Coordinates of N, CA and C in Angstrom, one line a residue:
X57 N -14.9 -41.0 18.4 CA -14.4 -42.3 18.8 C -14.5 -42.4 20.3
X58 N -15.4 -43.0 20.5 CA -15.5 -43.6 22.5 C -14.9 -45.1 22.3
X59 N -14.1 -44.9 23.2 CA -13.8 -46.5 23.6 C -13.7 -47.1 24.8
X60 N -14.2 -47.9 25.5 CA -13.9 -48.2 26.9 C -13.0 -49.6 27.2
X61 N -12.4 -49.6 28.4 CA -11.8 -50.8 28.6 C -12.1 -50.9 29.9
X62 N -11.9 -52.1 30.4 CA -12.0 -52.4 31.7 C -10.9 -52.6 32.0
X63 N -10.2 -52.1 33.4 CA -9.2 -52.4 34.2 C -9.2 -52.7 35.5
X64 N -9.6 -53.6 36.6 CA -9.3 -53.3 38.2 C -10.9 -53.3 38.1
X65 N -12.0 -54.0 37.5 CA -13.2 -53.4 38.0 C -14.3 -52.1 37.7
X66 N -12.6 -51.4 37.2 CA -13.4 -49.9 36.6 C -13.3 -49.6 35.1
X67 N -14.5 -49.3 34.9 CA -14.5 -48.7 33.2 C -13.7 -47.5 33.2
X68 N -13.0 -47.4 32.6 CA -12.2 -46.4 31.9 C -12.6 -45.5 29.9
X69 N -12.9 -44.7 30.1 CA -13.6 -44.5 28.9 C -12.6 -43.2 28.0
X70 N -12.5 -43.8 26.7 CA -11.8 -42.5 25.9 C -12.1 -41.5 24.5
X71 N -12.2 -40.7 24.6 CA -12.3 -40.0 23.6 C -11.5 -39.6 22.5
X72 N -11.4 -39.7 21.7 CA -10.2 -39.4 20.7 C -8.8 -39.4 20.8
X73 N -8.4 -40.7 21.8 CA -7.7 -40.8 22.6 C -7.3 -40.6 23.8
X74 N -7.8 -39.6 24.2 CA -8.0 -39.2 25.5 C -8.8 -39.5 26.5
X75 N -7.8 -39.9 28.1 CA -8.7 -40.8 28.9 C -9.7 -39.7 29.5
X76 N -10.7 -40.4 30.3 CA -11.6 -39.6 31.0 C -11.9 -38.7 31.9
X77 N -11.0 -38.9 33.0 CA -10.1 -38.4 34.0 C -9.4 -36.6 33.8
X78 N -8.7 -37.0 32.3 CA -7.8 -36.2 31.7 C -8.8 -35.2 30.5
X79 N -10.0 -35.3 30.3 CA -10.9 -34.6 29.7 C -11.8 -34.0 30.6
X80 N -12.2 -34.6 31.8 CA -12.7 -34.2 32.8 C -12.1 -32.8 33.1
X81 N -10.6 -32.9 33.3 CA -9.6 -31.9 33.7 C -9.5 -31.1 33.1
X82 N -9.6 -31.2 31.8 CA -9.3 -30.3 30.4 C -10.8 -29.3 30.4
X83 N -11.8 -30.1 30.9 CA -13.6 -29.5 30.4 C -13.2 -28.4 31.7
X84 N -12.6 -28.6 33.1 CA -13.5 -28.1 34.2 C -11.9 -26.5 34.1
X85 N -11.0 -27.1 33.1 CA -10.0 -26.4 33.4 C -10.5 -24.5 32.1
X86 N -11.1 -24.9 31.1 CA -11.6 -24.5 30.7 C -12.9 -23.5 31.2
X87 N -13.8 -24.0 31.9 CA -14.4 -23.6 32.4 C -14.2 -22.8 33.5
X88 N -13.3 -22.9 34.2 CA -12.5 -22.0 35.2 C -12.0 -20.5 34.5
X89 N -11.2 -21.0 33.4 CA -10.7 -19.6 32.7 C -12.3 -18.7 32.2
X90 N -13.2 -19.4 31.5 CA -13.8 -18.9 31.1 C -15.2 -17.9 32.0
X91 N -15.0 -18.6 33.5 CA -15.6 -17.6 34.6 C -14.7 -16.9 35.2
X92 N -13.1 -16.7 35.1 CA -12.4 -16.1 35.1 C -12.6 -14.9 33.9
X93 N -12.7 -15.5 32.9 CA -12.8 -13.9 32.0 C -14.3 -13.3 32.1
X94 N -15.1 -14.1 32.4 CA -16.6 -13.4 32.6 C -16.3 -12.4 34.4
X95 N -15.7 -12.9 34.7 CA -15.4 -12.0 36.2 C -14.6 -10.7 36.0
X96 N -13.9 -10.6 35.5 CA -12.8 -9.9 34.5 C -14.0 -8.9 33.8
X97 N -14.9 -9.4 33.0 CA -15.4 -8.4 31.6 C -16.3 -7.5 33.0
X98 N -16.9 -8.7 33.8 CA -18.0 -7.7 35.1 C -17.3 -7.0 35.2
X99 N -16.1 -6.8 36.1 CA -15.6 -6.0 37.0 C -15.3 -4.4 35.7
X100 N -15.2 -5.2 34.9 CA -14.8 -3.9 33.9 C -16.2 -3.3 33.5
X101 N -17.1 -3.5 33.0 CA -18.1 -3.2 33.0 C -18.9 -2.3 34.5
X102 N -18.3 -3.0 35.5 CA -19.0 -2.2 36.7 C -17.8 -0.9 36.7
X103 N -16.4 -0.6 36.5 CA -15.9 0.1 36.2 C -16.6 1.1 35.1
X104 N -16.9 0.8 34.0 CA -17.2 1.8 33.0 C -18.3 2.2 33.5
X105 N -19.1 1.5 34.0 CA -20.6 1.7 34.6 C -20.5 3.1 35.9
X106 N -19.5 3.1 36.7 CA -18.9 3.9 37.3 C -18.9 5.2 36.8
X107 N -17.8 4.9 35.3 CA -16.9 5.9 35.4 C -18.2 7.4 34.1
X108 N -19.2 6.2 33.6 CA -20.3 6.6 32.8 C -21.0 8.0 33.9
X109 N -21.6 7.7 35.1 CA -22.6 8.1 35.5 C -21.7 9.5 36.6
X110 N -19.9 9.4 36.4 CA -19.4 10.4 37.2 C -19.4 11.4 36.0
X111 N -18.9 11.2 34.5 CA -19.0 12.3 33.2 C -20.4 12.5 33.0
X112 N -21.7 11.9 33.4 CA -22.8 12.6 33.3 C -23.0 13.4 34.3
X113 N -22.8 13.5 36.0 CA -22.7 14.2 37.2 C -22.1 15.2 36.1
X114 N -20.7 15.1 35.9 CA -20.0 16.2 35.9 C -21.0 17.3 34.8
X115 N -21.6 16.5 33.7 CA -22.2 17.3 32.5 C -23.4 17.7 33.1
X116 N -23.9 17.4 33.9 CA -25.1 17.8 34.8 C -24.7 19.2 35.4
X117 N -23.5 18.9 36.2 CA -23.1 20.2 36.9 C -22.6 21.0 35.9
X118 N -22.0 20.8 34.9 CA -21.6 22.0 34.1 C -23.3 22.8 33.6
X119 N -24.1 21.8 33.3 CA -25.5 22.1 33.1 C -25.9 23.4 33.6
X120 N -26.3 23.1 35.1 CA -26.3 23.8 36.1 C -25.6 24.8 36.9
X121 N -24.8 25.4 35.9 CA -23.5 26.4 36.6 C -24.1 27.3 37.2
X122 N -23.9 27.2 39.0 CA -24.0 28.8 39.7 C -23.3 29.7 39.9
X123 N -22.5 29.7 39.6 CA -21.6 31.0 39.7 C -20.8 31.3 38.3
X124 N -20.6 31.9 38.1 CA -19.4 32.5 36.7 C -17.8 31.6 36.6
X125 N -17.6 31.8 37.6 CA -16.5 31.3 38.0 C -16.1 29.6 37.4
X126 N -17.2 28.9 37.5 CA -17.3 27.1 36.9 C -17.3 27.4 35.7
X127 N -18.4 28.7 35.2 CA -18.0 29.0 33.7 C -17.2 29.3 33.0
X128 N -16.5 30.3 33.7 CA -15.1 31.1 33.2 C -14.2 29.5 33.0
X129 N -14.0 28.8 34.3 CA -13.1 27.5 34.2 C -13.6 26.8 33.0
X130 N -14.7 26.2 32.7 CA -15.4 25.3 31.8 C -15.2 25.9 30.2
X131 N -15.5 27.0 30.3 CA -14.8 28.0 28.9 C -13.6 28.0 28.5
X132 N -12.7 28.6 29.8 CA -10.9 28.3 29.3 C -10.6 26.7 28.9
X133 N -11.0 25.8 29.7 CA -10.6 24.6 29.2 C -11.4 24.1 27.9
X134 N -12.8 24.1 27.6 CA -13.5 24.0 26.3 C -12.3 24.8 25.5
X135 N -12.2 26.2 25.4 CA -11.6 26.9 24.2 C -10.0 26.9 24.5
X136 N -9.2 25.6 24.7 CA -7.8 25.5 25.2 C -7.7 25.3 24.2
X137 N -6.0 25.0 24.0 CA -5.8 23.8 22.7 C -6.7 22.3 22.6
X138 N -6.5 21.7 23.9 CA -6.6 20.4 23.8 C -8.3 20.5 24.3
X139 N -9.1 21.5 24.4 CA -10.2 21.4 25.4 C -11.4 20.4 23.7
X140 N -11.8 21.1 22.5 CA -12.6 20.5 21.8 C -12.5 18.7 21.1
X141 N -10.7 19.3 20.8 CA -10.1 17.7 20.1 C -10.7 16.6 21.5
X142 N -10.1 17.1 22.7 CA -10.0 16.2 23.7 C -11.4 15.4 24.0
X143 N -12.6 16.4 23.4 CA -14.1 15.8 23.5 C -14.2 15.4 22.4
X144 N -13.9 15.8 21.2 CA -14.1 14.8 20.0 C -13.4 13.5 20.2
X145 N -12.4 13.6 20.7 CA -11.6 12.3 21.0 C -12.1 11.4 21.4
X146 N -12.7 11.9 22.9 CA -13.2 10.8 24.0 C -14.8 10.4 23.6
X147 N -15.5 11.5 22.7 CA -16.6 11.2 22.3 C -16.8 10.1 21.2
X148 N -15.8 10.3 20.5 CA -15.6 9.3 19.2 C -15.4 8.0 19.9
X149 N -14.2 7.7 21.1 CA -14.4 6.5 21.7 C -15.0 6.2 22.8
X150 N -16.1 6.7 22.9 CA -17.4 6.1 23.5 C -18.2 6.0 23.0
X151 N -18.6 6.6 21.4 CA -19.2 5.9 20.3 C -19.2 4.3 19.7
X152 N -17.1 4.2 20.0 CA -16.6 3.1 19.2 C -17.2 1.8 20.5
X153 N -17.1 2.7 22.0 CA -17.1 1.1 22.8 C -18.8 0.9 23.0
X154 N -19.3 1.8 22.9 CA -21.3 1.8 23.0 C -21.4 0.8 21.8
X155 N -20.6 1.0 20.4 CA -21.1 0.1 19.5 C -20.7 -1.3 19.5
X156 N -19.4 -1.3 20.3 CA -18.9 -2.8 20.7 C -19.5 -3.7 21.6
X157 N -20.2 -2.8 22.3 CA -21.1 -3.4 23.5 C -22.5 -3.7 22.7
X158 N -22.8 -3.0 21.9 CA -24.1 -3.0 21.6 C -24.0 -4.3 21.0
X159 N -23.0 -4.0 19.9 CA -23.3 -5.4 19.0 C -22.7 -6.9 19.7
X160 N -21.9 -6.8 20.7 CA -21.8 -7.7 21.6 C -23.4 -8.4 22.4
X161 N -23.5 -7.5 23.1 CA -24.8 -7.8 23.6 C -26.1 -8.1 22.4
X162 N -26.3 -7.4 21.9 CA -27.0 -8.2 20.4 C -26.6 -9.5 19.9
X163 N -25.3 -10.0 20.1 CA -25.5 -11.0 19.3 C -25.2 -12.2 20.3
X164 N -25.3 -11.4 21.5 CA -25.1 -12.6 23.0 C -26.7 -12.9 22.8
X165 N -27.6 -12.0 22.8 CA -29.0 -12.0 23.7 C -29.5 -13.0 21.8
X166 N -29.0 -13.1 21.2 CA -29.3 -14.3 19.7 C -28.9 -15.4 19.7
X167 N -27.5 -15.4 21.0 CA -27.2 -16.8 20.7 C -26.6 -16.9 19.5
X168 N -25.8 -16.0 19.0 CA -25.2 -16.1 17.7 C -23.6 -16.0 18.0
X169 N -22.5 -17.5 17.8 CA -21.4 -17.5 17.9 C -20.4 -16.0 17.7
X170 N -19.2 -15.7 18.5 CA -18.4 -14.0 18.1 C -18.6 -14.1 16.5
X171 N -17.9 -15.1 16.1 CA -17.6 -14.8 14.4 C -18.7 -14.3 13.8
X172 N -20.0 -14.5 14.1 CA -21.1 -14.4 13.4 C -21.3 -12.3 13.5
X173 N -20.6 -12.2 14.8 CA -21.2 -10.8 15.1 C -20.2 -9.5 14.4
X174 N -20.0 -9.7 13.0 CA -19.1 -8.3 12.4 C -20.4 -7.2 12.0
X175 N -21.4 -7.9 11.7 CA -22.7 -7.4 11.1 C -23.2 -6.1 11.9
X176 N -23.5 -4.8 11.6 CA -23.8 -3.8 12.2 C -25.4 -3.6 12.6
X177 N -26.3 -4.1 13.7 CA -27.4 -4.7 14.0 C -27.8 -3.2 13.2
X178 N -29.6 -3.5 13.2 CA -30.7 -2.3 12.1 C -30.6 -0.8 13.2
X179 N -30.8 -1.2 14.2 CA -30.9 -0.1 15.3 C -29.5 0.6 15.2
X180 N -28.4 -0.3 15.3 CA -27.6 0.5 15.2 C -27.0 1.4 13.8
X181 N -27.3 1.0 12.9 CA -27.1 1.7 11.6 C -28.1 3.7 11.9
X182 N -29.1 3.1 12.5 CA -29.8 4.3 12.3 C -29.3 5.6 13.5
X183 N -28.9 4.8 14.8 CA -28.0 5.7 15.8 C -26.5 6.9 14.9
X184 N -26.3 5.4 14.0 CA -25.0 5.7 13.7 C -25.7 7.4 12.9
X185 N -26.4 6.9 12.0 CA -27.0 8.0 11.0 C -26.8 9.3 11.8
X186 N -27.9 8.8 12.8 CA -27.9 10.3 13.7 C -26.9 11.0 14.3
X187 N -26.0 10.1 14.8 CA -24.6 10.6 15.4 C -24.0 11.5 14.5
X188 N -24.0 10.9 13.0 CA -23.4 11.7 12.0 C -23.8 12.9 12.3
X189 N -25.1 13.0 11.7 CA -26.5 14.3 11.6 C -25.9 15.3 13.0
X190 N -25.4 14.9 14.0 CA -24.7 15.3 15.3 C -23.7 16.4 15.1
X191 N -23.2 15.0 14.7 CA -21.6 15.3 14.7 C -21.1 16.7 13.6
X192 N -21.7 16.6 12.4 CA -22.0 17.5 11.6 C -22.5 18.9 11.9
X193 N -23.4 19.1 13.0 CA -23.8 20.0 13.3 C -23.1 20.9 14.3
X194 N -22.5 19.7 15.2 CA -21.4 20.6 15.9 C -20.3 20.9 15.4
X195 N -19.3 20.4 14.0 CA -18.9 20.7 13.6 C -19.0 22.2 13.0
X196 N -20.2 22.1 12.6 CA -20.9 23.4 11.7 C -21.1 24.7 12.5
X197 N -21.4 24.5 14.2 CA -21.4 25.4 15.0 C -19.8 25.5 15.5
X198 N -19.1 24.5 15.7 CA -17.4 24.8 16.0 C -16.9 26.1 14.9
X199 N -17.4 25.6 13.6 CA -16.8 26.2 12.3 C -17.2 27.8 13.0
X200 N -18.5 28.0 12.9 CA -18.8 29.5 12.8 C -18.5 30.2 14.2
X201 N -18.6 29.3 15.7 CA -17.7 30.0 16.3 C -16.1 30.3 16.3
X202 N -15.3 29.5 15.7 CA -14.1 29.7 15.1 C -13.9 31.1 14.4
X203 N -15.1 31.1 13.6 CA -15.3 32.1 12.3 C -14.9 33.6 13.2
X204 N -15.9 33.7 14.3 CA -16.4 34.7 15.0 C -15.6 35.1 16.1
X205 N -14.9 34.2 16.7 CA -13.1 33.9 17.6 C -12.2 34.6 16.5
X206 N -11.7 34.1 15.5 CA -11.2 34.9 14.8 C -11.1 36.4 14.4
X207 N -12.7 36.9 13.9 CA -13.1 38.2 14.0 C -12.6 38.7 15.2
X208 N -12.8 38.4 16.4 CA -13.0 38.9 17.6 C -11.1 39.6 17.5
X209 N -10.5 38.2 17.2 CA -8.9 38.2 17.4 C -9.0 39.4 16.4
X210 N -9.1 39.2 15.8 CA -8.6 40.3 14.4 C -8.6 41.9 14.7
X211 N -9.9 41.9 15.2 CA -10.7 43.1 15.8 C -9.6 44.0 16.9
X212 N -8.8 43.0 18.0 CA -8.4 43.2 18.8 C -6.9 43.5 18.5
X213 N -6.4 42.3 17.6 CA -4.9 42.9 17.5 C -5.1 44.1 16.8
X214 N -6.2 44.7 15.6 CA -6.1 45.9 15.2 C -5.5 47.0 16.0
X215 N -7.0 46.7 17.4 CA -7.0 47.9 18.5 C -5.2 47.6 19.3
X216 N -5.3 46.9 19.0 CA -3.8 46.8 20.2 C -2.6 47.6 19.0
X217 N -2.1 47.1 18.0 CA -1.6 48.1 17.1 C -1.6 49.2 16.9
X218 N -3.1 49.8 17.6 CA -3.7 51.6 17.3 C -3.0 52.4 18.4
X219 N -3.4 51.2 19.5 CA -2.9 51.7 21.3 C -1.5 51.6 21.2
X220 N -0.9 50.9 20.6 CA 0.8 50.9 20.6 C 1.4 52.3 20.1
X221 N 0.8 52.6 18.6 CA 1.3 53.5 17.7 C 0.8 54.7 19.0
X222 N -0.7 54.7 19.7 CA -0.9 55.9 19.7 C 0.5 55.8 21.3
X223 N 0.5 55.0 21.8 CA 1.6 55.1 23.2 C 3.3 55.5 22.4
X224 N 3.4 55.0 21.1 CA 4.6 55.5 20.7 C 4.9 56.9 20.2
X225 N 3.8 57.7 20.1 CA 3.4 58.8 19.6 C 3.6 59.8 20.7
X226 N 3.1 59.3 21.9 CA 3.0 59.9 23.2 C 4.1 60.1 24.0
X227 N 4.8 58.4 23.3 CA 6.3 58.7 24.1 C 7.4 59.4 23.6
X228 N 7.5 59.7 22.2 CA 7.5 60.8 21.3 C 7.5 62.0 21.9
X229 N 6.6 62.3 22.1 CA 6.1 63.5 22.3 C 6.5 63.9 24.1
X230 N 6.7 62.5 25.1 CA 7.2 63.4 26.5 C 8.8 63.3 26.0
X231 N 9.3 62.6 25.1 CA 10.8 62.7 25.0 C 11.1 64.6 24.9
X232 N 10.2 64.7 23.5 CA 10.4 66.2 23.1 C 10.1 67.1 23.9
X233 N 9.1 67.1 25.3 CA 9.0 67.9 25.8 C 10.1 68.0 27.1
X234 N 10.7 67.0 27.1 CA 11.7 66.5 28.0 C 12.8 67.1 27.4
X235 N 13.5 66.8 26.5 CA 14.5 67.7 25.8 C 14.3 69.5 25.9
X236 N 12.9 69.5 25.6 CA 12.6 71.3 25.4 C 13.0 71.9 26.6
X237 N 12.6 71.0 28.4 CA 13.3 71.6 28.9 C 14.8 71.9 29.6

């Protein structure tokens, strides 16, 4: 519904009741927020972009370990409580935001409205595959060094049980010689 009237010389024009002026206001007010949140999604993105390429340095340098000592550290925290969960964790959600971005940007670079984009693009189905295929395999090396961590424990509280009995045996034995004299 456009309607115009004349008032004072000037056309005045409305849209579904709404004057011109006051739609003008409403389009540019809009458009403000919406380079407001495109400024917003940048700065976050140059953030992640950041914070991407300091956890690659860092896996680089673990790469590259010269001395024992980055290893000995990188091993106690890998084999902590929170050292494996804490990478599955963080790994799992940088799987979840790579795929949010992905299919974001997929369905920006199509020109395809948000609603349209729940659909999981062909590329990404077959990443996902592999990640599994991944994910599975380090689980399957977690398992068997678990397996072999445990032996190790097992092995050792034996020996420590042996060295106890044989120190209680010993200390036995200077009591009685301590008594004899």
């Amino acid at each position: 519904e456009t309607e115009t009237e004349t008032g004072r010389g000037n056309a005045v024009w409305r849209v579904g009741g709404i004057n011109g002026p006051v739609l003008q206001l409403r389009q540019m007010k809009e458009l403000e927020q919406q380079r407001d949140v495109l400024w917003h999604g940048l700065e976050m993105v140059d953030r992640a972009r950041r914070w991407y390429h300091r956890e690659l340095q860092g896996l680089r340098d673990r790469q590259h370990l010269g001395d024992g000592r980055r290893l000995h550290n990188f091993a106690r925290e890998y084999t902590s409580d929170s050292g494996p969960n804490r990478v599955n964790q963080l790994q799992d959600r940088i799987q979840r935001v790579n795929f949010c971005l992905c299919n974001f940007m997929s369905c920006a670079e199509q020109g395809l409205p948000p609603r349209r984009c729940a659909a999981v693009p062909r590329g990404q189905r077959r990443w996902r595959r592999e990640e599994e295929s991944d994910q599975q395999q380090a689980v399957a090396s977690l398992k068997r060094q678990n397996h072999l961590l445990i032996k190790e424990v097992s092995r050792k509280s034996q020996r420590i049980s042996q060295l106890e009995a044989e120190r209680g045996s010993l200390v036995q034995r200077l009591l009685d010689i301590h008594l004899q004299r």
